[in-house]
Short mmCIF file of C-alpha atoms in Angstrom, two decimals:
data_model
loop_
_atom_site.label_atom_id
_atom_site.label_comp_id
_atom_site.label_asym_id
_atom_site.label_seq_id
_atom_site.Cartn_x
_atom_site.Cartn_y
_atom_site.Cartn_z
CA MET N 1 -3.04 29.82 -35.44
CA LYS N 2 -0.18 30.50 -33.06
CA ARG N 3 -2.36 30.16 -30.23
CA LEU N 4 -3.59 26.25 -31.36
CA PHE N 5 0.26 25.43 -31.71
CA SER N 6 1.01 26.91 -27.97
CA ILE N 7 -2.22 24.46 -26.68
CA SER N 8 -1.04 21.52 -28.77
CA PHE N 9 2.57 22.00 -27.40
CA LEU N 10 1.31 22.18 -23.80
CA ALA N 11 -0.92 19.27 -24.15
CA GLY N 12 1.94 16.87 -25.62
CA LEU N 13 4.07 18.23 -22.61
CA LEU N 14 1.30 16.97 -20.36
CA VAL N 15 0.88 14.00 -21.81
CA VAL N 16 4.61 13.20 -21.14
CA VAL N 17 3.99 14.49 -17.47
CA LEU N 18 0.89 12.20 -17.26
CA ALA N 19 2.86 9.57 -18.85
CA THR N 20 6.02 9.82 -16.76
CA THR N 21 3.97 9.56 -13.66
CA PHE N 22 0.98 6.95 -14.32
CA TRP N 23 3.28 4.51 -16.74
CA PRO N 24 2.40 0.95 -15.34
CA LEU N 25 5.85 -0.42 -14.95
CA PRO N 26 6.42 -4.10 -14.23
CA THR N 27 5.55 -5.57 -10.98
CA HIS N 28 5.79 -8.82 -10.42
CA LEU N 29 3.18 -11.64 -9.60
CA ARG N 30 3.15 -12.50 -5.96
CA TYR N 31 2.04 -15.47 -4.45
CA ARG N 32 0.74 -16.08 -1.04
CA SER N 33 4.26 -16.89 0.98
CA LEU N 34 3.63 -20.63 2.60
CA ILE N 35 5.95 -20.00 5.51
CA THR N 36 5.47 -22.20 8.79
CA VAL N 37 6.34 -20.75 12.20
CA PRO N 38 7.88 -23.06 14.51
CA PRO N 39 6.79 -23.27 18.13
CA ASP N 40 10.31 -21.98 19.20
CA GLY N 41 10.98 -18.77 16.57
CA GLY N 42 12.30 -18.68 12.93
CA ARG N 43 10.01 -19.60 9.74
CA GLN N 44 10.14 -22.79 7.70
CA GLU N 45 9.55 -22.40 4.08
CA GLU N 46 9.34 -25.33 1.84
CA PHE N 47 10.67 -24.99 -1.72
CA VAL N 48 10.14 -27.55 -4.74
CA ILE N 49 11.86 -28.24 -7.99
CA ARG N 50 10.50 -30.88 -10.56
CA TRP N 51 13.04 -32.54 -12.92
CA PRO N 52 13.17 -32.42 -15.94
CA GLU N 53 10.33 -30.28 -16.60
CA ASP N 54 11.32 -27.65 -14.53
CA ARG N 55 14.61 -27.36 -16.11
CA ILE N 56 14.76 -23.92 -18.00
CA ARG N 57 16.04 -24.60 -21.51
CA LEU N 58 18.78 -22.38 -22.89
CA PRO N 59 18.23 -20.95 -26.83
CA GLY N 60 19.21 -23.19 -29.60
CA GLU N 61 18.90 -26.16 -27.33
CA ASP N 62 16.84 -28.70 -29.01
CA ARG N 63 15.47 -31.45 -26.47
CA ALA N 64 14.73 -34.04 -29.17
CA ALA N 65 18.26 -33.84 -30.66
CA LEU N 66 19.59 -34.96 -26.82
CA PRO N 67 19.71 -38.40 -25.07
CA ALA N 68 16.76 -39.11 -23.11
CA THR N 69 18.74 -38.31 -20.01
CA ALA N 70 20.83 -35.35 -20.75
CA ALA N 71 19.53 -32.08 -18.96
CA VAL N 72 18.77 -29.13 -20.26
CA GLY N 73 19.80 -25.58 -19.11
CA ALA N 74 22.81 -26.64 -17.83
CA ALA N 75 26.74 -26.20 -18.42
CA VAL N 76 30.11 -27.63 -17.43
CA LEU N 77 33.75 -25.88 -16.75
CA GLU N 78 36.43 -28.04 -16.16
CA ASP N 79 39.90 -27.06 -15.78
CA SER N 80 43.31 -28.86 -17.03
CA ALA N 81 43.54 -30.69 -13.50
CA GLY N 82 39.90 -32.42 -13.91
CA GLN N 83 38.34 -29.76 -11.12
CA ARG N 84 34.80 -29.04 -12.68
CA ALA N 85 32.02 -26.66 -11.94
CA SER N 86 28.90 -27.33 -13.03
CA ALA N 87 25.32 -24.98 -13.35
CA GLU N 88 21.97 -25.60 -13.46
CA LEU N 89 18.84 -23.40 -14.05
CA PHE N 90 15.28 -24.37 -12.40
CA ARG N 91 11.67 -23.13 -12.37
CA LEU N 92 11.26 -22.59 -8.85
CA ARG N 93 7.73 -23.61 -7.00
CA ASP N 94 6.39 -23.15 -3.73
CA ALA N 95 4.60 -26.33 -1.83
CA ASP N 96 1.50 -25.40 -3.43
CA ASP N 97 2.93 -26.04 -6.67
CA ASN N 98 2.74 -22.65 -8.12
CA VAL N 99 6.32 -21.50 -10.03
CA ILE N 100 7.20 -18.54 -7.76
CA GLY N 101 10.54 -17.49 -9.10
CA VAL N 102 13.70 -19.30 -10.22
CA ALA N 103 16.41 -21.27 -9.01
CA THR N 104 20.00 -21.80 -10.06
CA ARG N 105 22.09 -24.66 -8.53
CA LEU N 106 26.21 -24.17 -8.65
CA ALA N 107 28.09 -27.11 -7.83
CA GLY N 108 32.40 -27.77 -7.66
CA THR N 109 34.67 -30.23 -7.00
CA GLY N 110 38.59 -30.04 -6.19
CA GLY N 111 40.85 -27.63 -4.46
CA ALA N 112 39.79 -25.81 -1.85
CA ILE N 113 36.00 -26.39 -2.41
CA ALA N 114 35.38 -30.22 -1.11
CA ASP N 115 37.18 -33.42 0.02
CA PRO N 116 37.72 -35.60 -3.06
CA GLY N 117 34.62 -37.72 -4.18
CA ARG N 118 32.42 -34.80 -3.24
CA SER N 119 31.44 -31.28 -4.25
CA ALA N 120 30.03 -28.15 -2.74
CA SER N 121 27.10 -26.49 -3.96
CA ASN N 122 25.27 -23.18 -3.90
CA TRP N 123 21.50 -22.47 -4.66
CA LEU N 124 20.32 -18.76 -5.89
CA LEU N 125 16.82 -18.71 -5.17
CA VAL N 126 15.31 -15.59 -6.73
CA ILE N 127 11.75 -14.71 -5.84
CA PRO N 128 11.05 -11.62 -8.32
CA SER N 129 8.20 -10.57 -5.86
CA ARG N 130 10.23 -10.93 -2.56
CA GLY N 131 13.83 -10.84 -2.96
CA ALA N 132 16.59 -13.64 -3.08
CA LEU N 133 18.35 -16.64 -1.08
CA PHE N 134 21.66 -17.53 -1.25
CA LEU N 135 22.23 -20.91 0.09
CA ALA N 136 25.68 -23.14 0.47
CA GLN N 137 26.54 -26.59 1.54
CA THR N 138 28.78 -28.93 1.18
CA ASP N 139 27.14 -32.30 -0.50
CA VAL N 140 27.22 -36.15 0.50
CA GLN N 141 28.65 -36.86 -3.02
CA ASP N 142 29.97 -35.25 -6.01
CA THR N 143 26.78 -34.15 -7.45
CA THR N 144 28.41 -31.87 -10.46
CA LEU N 145 27.11 -32.54 -13.53
CA THR N 146 29.41 -34.19 -16.58
CA GLU N 147 29.52 -33.48 -20.02
CA VAL N 148 29.97 -35.81 -22.55
CA PRO N 149 30.31 -35.77 -26.47
CA THR N 150 27.67 -37.26 -28.50
CA ALA N 151 27.17 -37.39 -32.33
CA ASP N 152 24.97 -34.02 -32.18
CA GLY N 153 27.75 -32.32 -30.00
CA PRO N 154 28.32 -32.26 -26.48
CA ALA N 155 25.49 -33.36 -24.03
CA VAL N 156 25.44 -32.66 -20.04
CA PHE N 157 24.41 -35.07 -17.84
CA ALA N 158 22.64 -35.00 -14.31
CA PRO N 159 23.18 -37.63 -11.60
CA GLU N 160 19.92 -37.58 -10.51
CA GLN N 161 18.12 -37.74 -13.96
CA THR N 162 19.56 -41.11 -14.69
CA ALA N 163 18.01 -44.76 -13.60
CA ALA N 164 21.29 -46.26 -12.47
CA PHE N 165 21.66 -43.55 -9.70
CA TRP N 166 18.58 -44.97 -8.08
CA ALA N 167 19.17 -48.66 -8.36
CA GLU N 168 18.86 -48.70 -4.17
CA ARG N 169 17.24 -45.60 -3.09
CA GLN N 170 14.29 -43.86 -3.57
CA ARG N 171 15.61 -40.20 -1.57
CA LEU N 172 18.83 -39.15 -1.17
CA LEU N 173 19.41 -36.23 1.49
CA VAL N 174 22.21 -34.19 -0.60
CA THR N 175 23.24 -31.78 1.98
CA ALA N 176 26.10 -33.15 4.25
CA ASN N 177 25.93 -33.27 8.04
CA ALA N 178 28.47 -31.08 9.64
CA PRO N 179 31.35 -32.56 11.36
CA ALA N 180 30.65 -33.30 14.95
CA THR N 181 33.20 -30.14 16.35
CA THR N 182 30.74 -27.70 15.16
CA SER N 183 27.40 -26.19 16.95
CA SER N 184 25.50 -27.25 13.52
CA VAL N 185 23.67 -30.35 12.46
CA THR N 186 23.98 -29.82 8.71
CA THR N 187 26.36 -27.83 6.52
CA GLY N 188 23.45 -26.40 4.52
CA ARG N 189 23.72 -22.52 5.65
CA VAL N 190 21.27 -19.61 4.18
CA LEU N 191 24.62 -17.21 4.08
CA ARG N 192 22.28 -14.30 3.21
CA GLY N 193 19.14 -12.56 1.62
CA THR N 194 17.67 -9.35 -0.18
CA SER N 195 14.48 -7.60 -0.10
CA GLU N 196 12.13 -9.63 1.83
CA PHE N 197 14.95 -11.99 3.27
CA GLU N 198 17.30 -9.36 4.19
CA GLY N 199 18.46 -9.67 7.65
CA LEU N 200 18.04 -13.63 7.78
CA ARG N 201 20.28 -16.27 8.10
CA GLY N 202 19.50 -20.06 8.62
CA SER N 203 20.27 -23.54 7.39
CA PHE N 204 18.63 -25.50 4.83
CA SER N 205 18.32 -29.38 3.42
CA GLU N 206 18.24 -30.37 -0.07
CA THR N 207 16.99 -33.80 -0.68
CA TRP N 208 16.08 -35.07 -4.14
CA ALA N 209 13.02 -37.70 -4.37
CA LEU N 210 12.74 -40.19 -7.37
CA ASP N 211 8.78 -40.01 -8.57
CA GLU N 212 9.09 -42.14 -11.80
CA VAL N 213 11.81 -44.01 -13.72
CA SER N 214 10.61 -43.80 -17.43
CA ALA N 215 11.48 -46.71 -20.03
CA GLY N 216 14.49 -45.09 -22.14
CA GLY N 217 16.51 -44.60 -18.27
CA SER N 218 15.28 -41.06 -17.78
CA THR N 219 13.85 -40.38 -14.47
CA GLN N 220 11.54 -38.05 -13.11
CA GLY N 221 11.14 -36.62 -9.80
CA ARG N 222 11.75 -33.90 -6.91
CA ILE N 223 14.61 -31.79 -5.23
CA LEU N 224 13.23 -30.24 -1.89
CA LEU N 225 14.56 -27.43 -0.29
CA SER N 226 13.69 -26.95 3.12
CA THR N 227 15.02 -23.96 4.65
CA PHE N 228 14.58 -22.46 8.39
CA THR N 229 15.79 -18.81 9.10
CA ALA N 230 15.37 -16.22 11.35
CA ALA N 231 16.78 -12.79 11.77
CA GLY N 232 20.23 -12.56 12.35
CA SER N 233 20.59 -16.12 13.83
CA MET D 1 -3.86 23.30 -41.60
CA ARG D 2 -4.64 23.79 -38.37
CA ALA D 3 -4.74 19.78 -37.97
CA LEU D 4 -1.47 20.31 -39.35
CA VAL D 5 -0.66 22.89 -36.80
CA VAL D 6 -2.32 20.47 -33.92
CA VAL D 7 -0.01 17.59 -34.78
CA LEU D 8 3.12 19.63 -35.17
CA GLY D 9 2.56 21.13 -31.90
CA LEU D 10 1.50 17.95 -30.29
CA LEU D 11 4.76 16.21 -31.66
CA LEU D 12 6.62 19.02 -30.51
CA GLY D 13 5.41 19.11 -27.09
CA LEU D 14 5.87 15.40 -26.97
CA LEU D 15 9.77 15.52 -27.81
CA VAL D 16 10.68 18.38 -25.65
CA GLY D 17 8.69 16.43 -22.80
CA ALA D 18 10.22 13.31 -23.23
CA SER D 19 14.02 14.94 -23.53
CA ALA D 20 13.48 16.76 -20.66
CA VAL D 21 12.17 13.63 -18.45
CA LEU D 22 15.17 11.62 -20.02
CA LEU D 23 17.66 14.59 -19.60
CA ASN D 24 16.93 14.57 -15.74
CA PRO D 25 20.12 15.51 -13.68
CA LEU D 26 19.55 12.63 -11.28
CA ALA D 27 21.15 10.23 -13.79
CA TRP D 28 24.81 12.24 -13.91
CA LEU D 29 24.12 11.93 -9.75
CA ARG D 30 23.72 8.36 -9.37
CA GLY D 31 26.25 5.86 -10.02
CA LEU D 32 28.68 3.99 -8.15
CA PRO D 33 32.27 5.03 -8.42
CA PRO D 34 34.82 2.55 -10.26
CA LEU D 35 36.67 -0.23 -8.69
CA SER D 36 40.49 -0.19 -8.70
CA GLY D 37 41.28 -1.78 -12.24
CA GLU D 38 44.24 -3.30 -10.43
CA LEU D 39 42.50 -4.61 -7.91
CA ALA D 40 39.23 -5.64 -9.93
CA PRO D 41 39.81 -5.94 -13.57
CA PHE D 42 36.57 -5.82 -15.43
CA LYS D 43 36.07 -9.55 -17.49
CA ALA D 44 34.01 -9.04 -20.69
CA TYR D 45 31.57 -11.60 -21.77
CA ARG D 46 29.23 -12.28 -24.42
CA GLY D 47 25.47 -12.37 -22.38
CA GLU D 48 23.63 -14.97 -25.33
CA ALA D 49 22.60 -17.64 -23.00
CA TYR D 50 19.69 -16.46 -21.60
CA ARG D 51 15.83 -16.90 -21.22
CA GLY D 52 13.78 -13.94 -20.39
CA ILE D 53 13.69 -10.41 -20.97
CA ASP D 54 16.16 -8.55 -23.30
CA LEU D 55 17.11 -5.69 -20.42
CA ARG D 56 15.83 -2.55 -23.41
CA ALA D 57 14.21 -0.20 -22.60
CA GLY D 58 10.84 -1.99 -24.19
CA SER D 59 11.35 -4.46 -21.79
CA LEU D 60 11.65 -2.60 -18.88
CA LEU D 61 8.68 0.20 -19.47
CA ARG D 62 6.55 -2.87 -20.42
CA ALA D 63 6.23 -1.39 -23.93
CA GLY D 64 7.86 -3.94 -26.00
CA ARG D 65 7.09 -7.03 -27.48
CA GLN D 66 9.02 -10.40 -26.01
CA ASP D 67 10.94 -12.83 -27.90
CA PRO D 68 8.82 -15.91 -28.15
CA ALA D 69 11.94 -17.73 -28.28
CA VAL D 70 13.08 -16.83 -25.13
CA ALA D 71 10.46 -15.49 -23.09
CA LEU D 72 9.49 -17.29 -19.46
CA ASN D 73 6.01 -17.63 -19.86
CA ASP D 74 5.10 -18.35 -16.00
CA PRO D 75 3.28 -15.43 -14.67
CA ALA D 76 5.60 -14.72 -11.88
CA LEU D 77 8.89 -14.92 -14.45
CA ARG D 78 7.67 -12.35 -17.31
CA HIS D 79 10.00 -9.29 -15.85
CA VAL D 80 12.61 -12.11 -15.15
CA ARG D 81 16.33 -12.54 -17.15
CA ILE D 82 18.23 -15.97 -16.22
CA GLY D 83 21.29 -16.99 -17.86
CA ILE D 84 24.57 -19.21 -17.55
CA ILE D 85 27.85 -17.15 -18.18
CA VAL D 86 31.29 -18.27 -18.73
CA LEU D 87 33.81 -15.48 -17.44
CA PRO D 88 37.40 -16.00 -19.48
CA ALA D 89 40.60 -16.59 -17.92
CA GLY D 90 42.75 -13.79 -17.79
CA GLU D 91 44.39 -10.82 -15.40
CA GLY D 92 45.76 -13.86 -12.95
CA ALA D 93 42.41 -15.34 -12.37
CA PRO D 94 41.38 -18.90 -13.99
CA ALA D 95 37.96 -19.10 -15.93
CA ALA D 96 35.02 -19.44 -14.03
CA LEU D 97 31.26 -20.69 -14.33
CA ALA D 98 28.25 -18.15 -13.35
CA VAL D 99 25.04 -17.72 -13.19
CA LYS D 100 22.85 -14.03 -13.71
CA VAL D 101 19.56 -13.47 -12.71
CA SER D 102 18.03 -9.81 -13.15
CA ALA D 103 14.49 -9.15 -12.12
CA ALA D 104 12.99 -5.51 -13.19
CA ALA D 105 13.31 -3.65 -10.13
CA GLU D 106 9.75 -2.83 -9.02
CA SER D 107 10.91 0.57 -7.77
CA ASN D 108 11.67 1.98 -10.42
CA SER D 109 10.75 5.50 -10.91
CA LEU D 110 10.62 7.77 -14.10
CA TRP D 111 10.83 10.58 -12.07
CA ARG D 112 13.84 9.43 -10.35
CA ALA D 113 15.77 8.42 -13.36
CA GLN D 114 15.69 5.13 -12.37
CA LEU D 115 15.32 2.02 -15.00
CA GLY D 116 16.75 -0.96 -13.79
CA THR D 117 17.15 -4.40 -12.48
CA ASN D 118 17.89 -6.09 -9.26
CA ASP D 119 20.69 -8.63 -10.66
CA TYR D 120 22.08 -11.71 -8.20
CA TRP D 121 25.21 -13.28 -9.35
CA ASN D 122 26.63 -16.82 -8.34
CA ILE D 123 30.14 -17.08 -9.23
CA TYR D 124 32.15 -20.63 -9.48
CA TRP D 125 35.65 -20.82 -9.97
CA PRO D 126 36.61 -24.88 -10.50
CA GLY D 127 39.02 -25.88 -7.69
CA GLY D 128 38.75 -22.50 -6.10
CA GLY D 129 35.67 -21.44 -4.44
CA SER D 130 32.51 -19.45 -5.40
CA ILE D 131 30.73 -16.16 -4.34
CA PHE D 132 27.23 -14.57 -4.27
CA ALA D 133 26.86 -11.19 -5.42
CA THR D 134 23.90 -8.48 -5.75
CA GLY D 135 23.54 -5.15 -7.04
CA TYR D 136 21.08 -2.93 -8.96
CA SER D 137 21.53 -2.07 -12.80
CA ASN D 138 20.34 1.47 -14.04
CA PHE D 139 19.88 1.32 -17.67
CA TRP D 140 18.48 4.92 -17.87
CA THR D 141 21.63 6.28 -19.42
CA VAL D 142 21.58 3.62 -21.86
CA THR D 143 17.86 4.57 -22.73
CA ARG D 144 18.48 8.18 -22.83
CA ASP D 145 21.61 8.12 -25.16
CA GLY D 146 19.73 5.90 -27.72
CA PHE D 147 16.74 8.01 -27.94
CA PHE D 148 19.14 10.60 -28.39
CA ALA D 149 20.62 8.75 -31.07
CA THR D 150 17.65 8.03 -32.66
CA LEU D 151 17.26 11.70 -33.12
CA GLY D 152 20.76 11.95 -34.91
CA GLY D 153 23.11 12.32 -31.99
CA ASP D 154 26.35 10.33 -31.96
CA PHE D 155 26.75 8.15 -28.82
CA SER D 156 29.15 5.65 -30.37
CA ALA D 157 32.18 6.74 -28.06
CA ALA D 158 29.93 6.17 -25.14
CA GLY D 159 28.81 2.91 -26.27
CA ALA D 160 32.79 1.39 -27.09
CA ALA D 161 34.04 2.70 -23.45
CA GLY D 162 31.08 1.11 -22.13
CA TYR D 163 27.84 2.13 -19.89
CA PRO D 164 28.99 1.76 -15.85
CA VAL D 165 25.19 0.52 -15.23
CA SER D 166 26.19 -0.25 -11.62
CA ALA D 167 23.94 2.18 -9.33
CA PRO D 168 23.57 2.37 -5.58
CA PRO D 169 20.66 -0.44 -4.65
CA THR D 170 16.92 1.41 -4.53
CA ALA D 171 14.99 1.29 -1.21
CA GLY D 172 14.57 -2.24 -0.14
CA SER D 173 17.18 -3.91 -1.98
CA ALA D 174 21.11 -4.47 -0.91
CA ALA D 175 24.30 -4.98 -3.11
CA GLY D 176 27.59 -6.68 -2.40
CA VAL D 177 29.76 -9.77 -2.73
CA THR D 178 28.84 -12.67 -0.22
CA GLY D 179 31.69 -15.66 0.08
CA ALA D 180 30.27 -18.76 -0.38
CA ALA D 181 32.64 -21.87 -0.59
CA GLY D 182 36.60 -22.63 -0.96
CA ARG D 183 39.03 -19.87 -0.72
CA TYR D 184 36.26 -17.59 -0.71
CA ALA D 185 33.99 -18.32 1.87
CA GLY D 186 33.54 -15.32 4.29
CA PHE D 187 34.81 -12.81 1.89
CA THR D 188 33.04 -9.23 1.30
CA GLY D 189 33.13 -7.24 -1.49
CA GLU D 190 31.68 -5.05 -4.44
CA ILE D 191 30.88 -5.57 -7.71
CA ARG D 192 30.75 -3.73 -11.14
CA GLU D 193 29.09 -4.02 -14.68
CA LEU D 194 29.82 -2.65 -17.65
CA LEU D 195 27.39 -2.55 -20.78
CA TYR D 196 28.20 -2.39 -24.15
CA PRO D 197 25.28 -1.63 -26.53
CA ALA D 198 26.99 -0.31 -29.16
CA ALA D 199 28.94 -3.53 -30.14
CA GLY D 200 25.76 -5.39 -29.73
CA GLU D 201 23.99 -3.67 -32.07
CA ALA D 202 26.62 -3.90 -34.36
CA ARG D 203 26.20 -7.27 -34.54
CA GLY D 204 22.77 -7.45 -34.18
CA ARG D 205 23.12 -9.77 -31.14
CA ASP D 206 22.99 -9.21 -27.20
CA PRO D 207 24.89 -6.43 -25.91
CA ASN D 208 28.37 -7.36 -24.60
CA TRP D 209 28.96 -6.98 -20.83
CA ALA D 210 31.83 -6.67 -18.23
CA VAL D 211 32.00 -7.31 -15.20
CA ALA D 212 34.41 -6.66 -12.12
CA ILE D 213 34.40 -7.91 -9.01
CA LYS D 214 36.44 -6.87 -5.47
CA ALA D 215 36.24 -9.50 -2.97
CA ASN D 216 38.21 -9.11 0.30
CA PRO D 217 39.11 -11.99 2.99
CA PRO D 218 36.84 -11.72 6.62
CA PRO D 219 38.65 -9.40 9.29
CA PHE D 220 41.15 -11.26 11.62
CA THR D 221 40.52 -11.70 14.88
CA THR D 222 41.94 -12.66 18.08
CA ARG D 223 40.65 -14.62 20.56
#
């Protein structure tokens, strides 16, 4: 009986050793990276976000209770001086339309951030199987979201999701051009990357493209993020 | 009788084995030194507005069932968490709006006492500026104490004081603060996070968190 107990005890230990060694810890699904290498070096990669479908709804948000033009998965913080910051959560797609990660857009106005009437925005692109990219730019106009009280509570509105915003255009290059005194063409900068993107620097541009205006005054479209990076540039 | 002895022996072996693995001394050796409380005070927040994994051992071990109300169902996002956070004003700093993305680290290893996430922050102070931050959070000690608490141990003091989950980044990942816009452009620094699982469980809600950030201006250069 004593021997049987000892063997069982050792079997239990062995199970733990095997589980610790071979337990299938989480890994992230990876899609083939769609990177273009220009003739003069570097790497170009395009990312796509579809609105409104790629917005990540937060718990407790009921899309049906919100106005058609309201944005889900977003928040606004405004101080007493009217200086504002807004945050948006998205799924991130590659050029083949696969959801490969998540993206967040934070934009802010006022004070030390940007000229009056404009905003500066940050993109955080996280592709779990590859790493993250940190992007920053000055916008051509104020692209922060606004919070408006409604009968069902406050609703957040994104400029690109309202039909009136597209009255005179189908596309908008959101990234402002750099001042002529600088050596760069665009204000869109890839500040840093992690994991596979570690050591990469470069530039990017953000473009909003309208696809459809619905009868209710809401819109559908795409946010196009075009990145150009190179090691240590 | 023989079956009972086998079951008892097996259970005891599993318990002793699991305890030995969880008591891996590497868990005590790893961890980042705290930042000065005067330079970088912790800001507490409740991380409720999130989608994706809940950062408990079950999710990080791929053994638990995700809450369908918050799960991200895209195949590439199964082990990701994303949320919006409002960092309150205080300690001489105004309120800030932040997003945090956590992804289960593929470099986790049960033999090396690593059960954590790669974390990515973007924080925006209205009218002030913004920063990015990245780090690795290791939930090994939280898991270990949770395991022994189910066996009758009392870890309420550790939970109330908060677990410093920030750990040195694993191979292939990075940590630190990168200034992005406004007055923080060009800044560099460090980030630390605390987890208060006891407070969260007592209310039956997601754990409370605290974050401390130290950011230094870029070095002066002369022409």
